[in-house]
Amino acid sequence: MEAKQKIFESLKTVIDPEIGMNIVDLGLVYDLILTDNSIIVNMTLTTPGCPMHNSITSWVENVIQYQYPDKQAVINLIWEPRWSPDKMSDYAKEQLGF
């Protein structure tokens, strides 16, 4: 399994506590960039004022640091494009009744 896919699979353990679904299937992770020294996660949240902002981004950082302790985890919150339910995987849409 390639490194990016391995990271995406690990990020499925990060659950948006308000929705009860992982951030990958919710479509919150827009991109992963791997460099020699860091793993950059470009992601969003379901709303800009999400009260779980710090918890979710810390959880993402912890997952990456656990898997790759020799790399720096950089979490970039992106607000454009805005998240919408159409970004969810088919699995998430089915589980959430969309």
Short mmCIF file of C-alpha atoms in Angstrom, two decimals:
data_model
loop_
_atom_site.label_atom_id
_atom_site.label_comp_id
_atom_site.label_asym_id
_atom_site.label_seq_id
_atom_site.Cartn_x
_atom_site.Cartn_y
_atom_site.Cartn_z
CA MET A 1 0.00 0.00 0.00
CA GLU A 2 1.44 3.36 -0.95
CA ALA A 3 2.10 5.94 1.77
CA LYS A 4 -0.77 8.29 0.84
CA GLN A 5 -3.30 5.46 0.84
CA LYS A 6 -1.95 4.23 4.19
CA ILE A 7 -2.42 7.71 5.67
CA PHE A 8 -5.94 8.02 4.26
CA GLU A 9 -6.80 4.65 5.83
CA SER A 10 -5.39 5.80 9.18
CA LEU A 11 -7.37 9.05 9.00
CA LYS A 12 -10.55 6.97 8.83
CA THR A 13 -10.07 6.53 12.58
CA VAL A 14 -10.72 10.27 13.03
CA ILE A 15 -14.44 10.68 13.65
CA ASP A 16 -16.37 13.92 13.42
CA PRO A 17 -18.07 13.63 16.82
CA GLU A 18 -21.09 15.70 15.83
CA ILE A 19 -21.88 13.54 12.80
CA GLY A 20 -20.43 10.21 13.93
CA MET A 21 -18.64 9.50 10.64
CA ASN A 22 -14.95 9.49 9.77
CA ILE A 23 -13.43 12.56 8.14
CA VAL A 24 -12.28 10.70 5.02
CA ASP A 25 -15.72 9.35 4.12
CA LEU A 26 -17.22 12.73 4.97
CA GLY A 27 -14.95 14.22 2.31
CA LEU A 28 -13.22 16.57 4.73
CA VAL A 29 -9.70 15.61 3.65
CA TYR A 30 -8.97 17.40 0.39
CA ASP A 31 -5.33 16.48 -0.17
CA LEU A 32 -2.24 14.92 1.39
CA ILE A 33 1.21 16.18 0.48
CA LEU A 34 4.22 14.14 1.55
CA THR A 35 7.64 15.77 1.70
CA ASP A 36 10.94 14.53 3.09
CA ASN A 37 10.22 16.13 6.47
CA SER A 38 6.47 16.53 6.73
CA ILE A 39 3.01 15.31 5.92
CA ILE A 40 0.69 18.14 4.99
CA VAL A 41 -3.04 17.59 5.32
CA ASN A 42 -5.29 20.03 3.47
CA MET A 43 -8.71 19.58 4.96
CA THR A 44 -11.88 21.37 5.91
CA LEU A 45 -14.63 21.00 8.47
CA THR A 46 -18.36 20.77 7.92
CA THR A 47 -18.77 24.39 9.03
CA PRO A 48 -16.25 27.20 9.59
CA GLY A 49 -17.46 27.66 13.17
CA CYS A 50 -17.26 23.95 14.03
CA PRO A 51 -16.96 23.72 17.84
CA MET A 52 -14.89 20.53 17.48
CA HIS A 53 -12.22 22.30 15.38
CA ASN A 54 -9.33 21.78 17.82
CA SER A 55 -10.30 18.23 18.71
CA ILE A 56 -10.50 17.08 15.09
CA THR A 57 -7.29 18.75 13.92
CA SER A 58 -5.41 17.48 16.99
CA TRP A 59 -6.69 13.96 16.35
CA VAL A 60 -5.46 14.19 12.72
CA GLU A 61 -2.07 15.39 13.89
CA ASN A 62 -1.82 12.61 16.47
CA VAL A 63 -2.72 9.90 13.94
CA ILE A 64 -0.01 11.11 11.57
CA GLN A 65 2.61 11.53 14.33
CA TYR A 66 1.89 8.01 15.58
CA GLN A 67 2.28 6.51 12.12
CA TYR A 68 5.22 8.71 11.06
CA PRO A 69 7.04 9.93 14.20
CA ASP A 70 9.97 11.20 12.14
CA LYS A 71 7.81 13.63 10.13
CA GLN A 72 6.08 16.86 11.08
CA ALA A 73 2.30 16.87 10.70
CA VAL A 74 1.01 20.11 9.19
CA ILE A 75 -2.75 20.61 9.19
CA ASN A 76 -4.07 23.30 6.85
CA LEU A 77 -7.73 24.14 7.22
CA ILE A 78 -9.13 25.12 3.84
CA TRP A 79 -12.47 26.92 3.55
CA GLU A 80 -12.71 27.07 -0.25
CA PRO A 81 -14.20 25.06 -1.69
CA ARG A 82 -16.70 24.82 1.12
CA TRP A 83 -17.68 21.40 2.31
CA SER A 84 -21.06 20.10 1.21
CA PRO A 85 -22.71 16.66 1.45
CA ASP A 86 -21.88 15.94 -2.20
CA LYS A 87 -18.23 15.52 -1.11
CA MET A 88 -19.13 12.46 1.00
CA SER A 89 -18.34 8.95 -0.16
CA ASP A 90 -21.21 6.73 -1.25
CA TYR A 91 -20.71 4.78 1.99
CA ALA A 92 -21.16 7.92 4.12
CA LYS A 93 -24.21 9.02 2.13
CA GLU A 94 -25.79 5.61 2.64
CA GLN A 95 -24.98 5.51 6.36
CA LEU A 96 -26.31 9.02 6.92
CA GLY A 97 -29.44 8.55 4.81
CA PHE A 98 -28.58 10.83 1.86
#
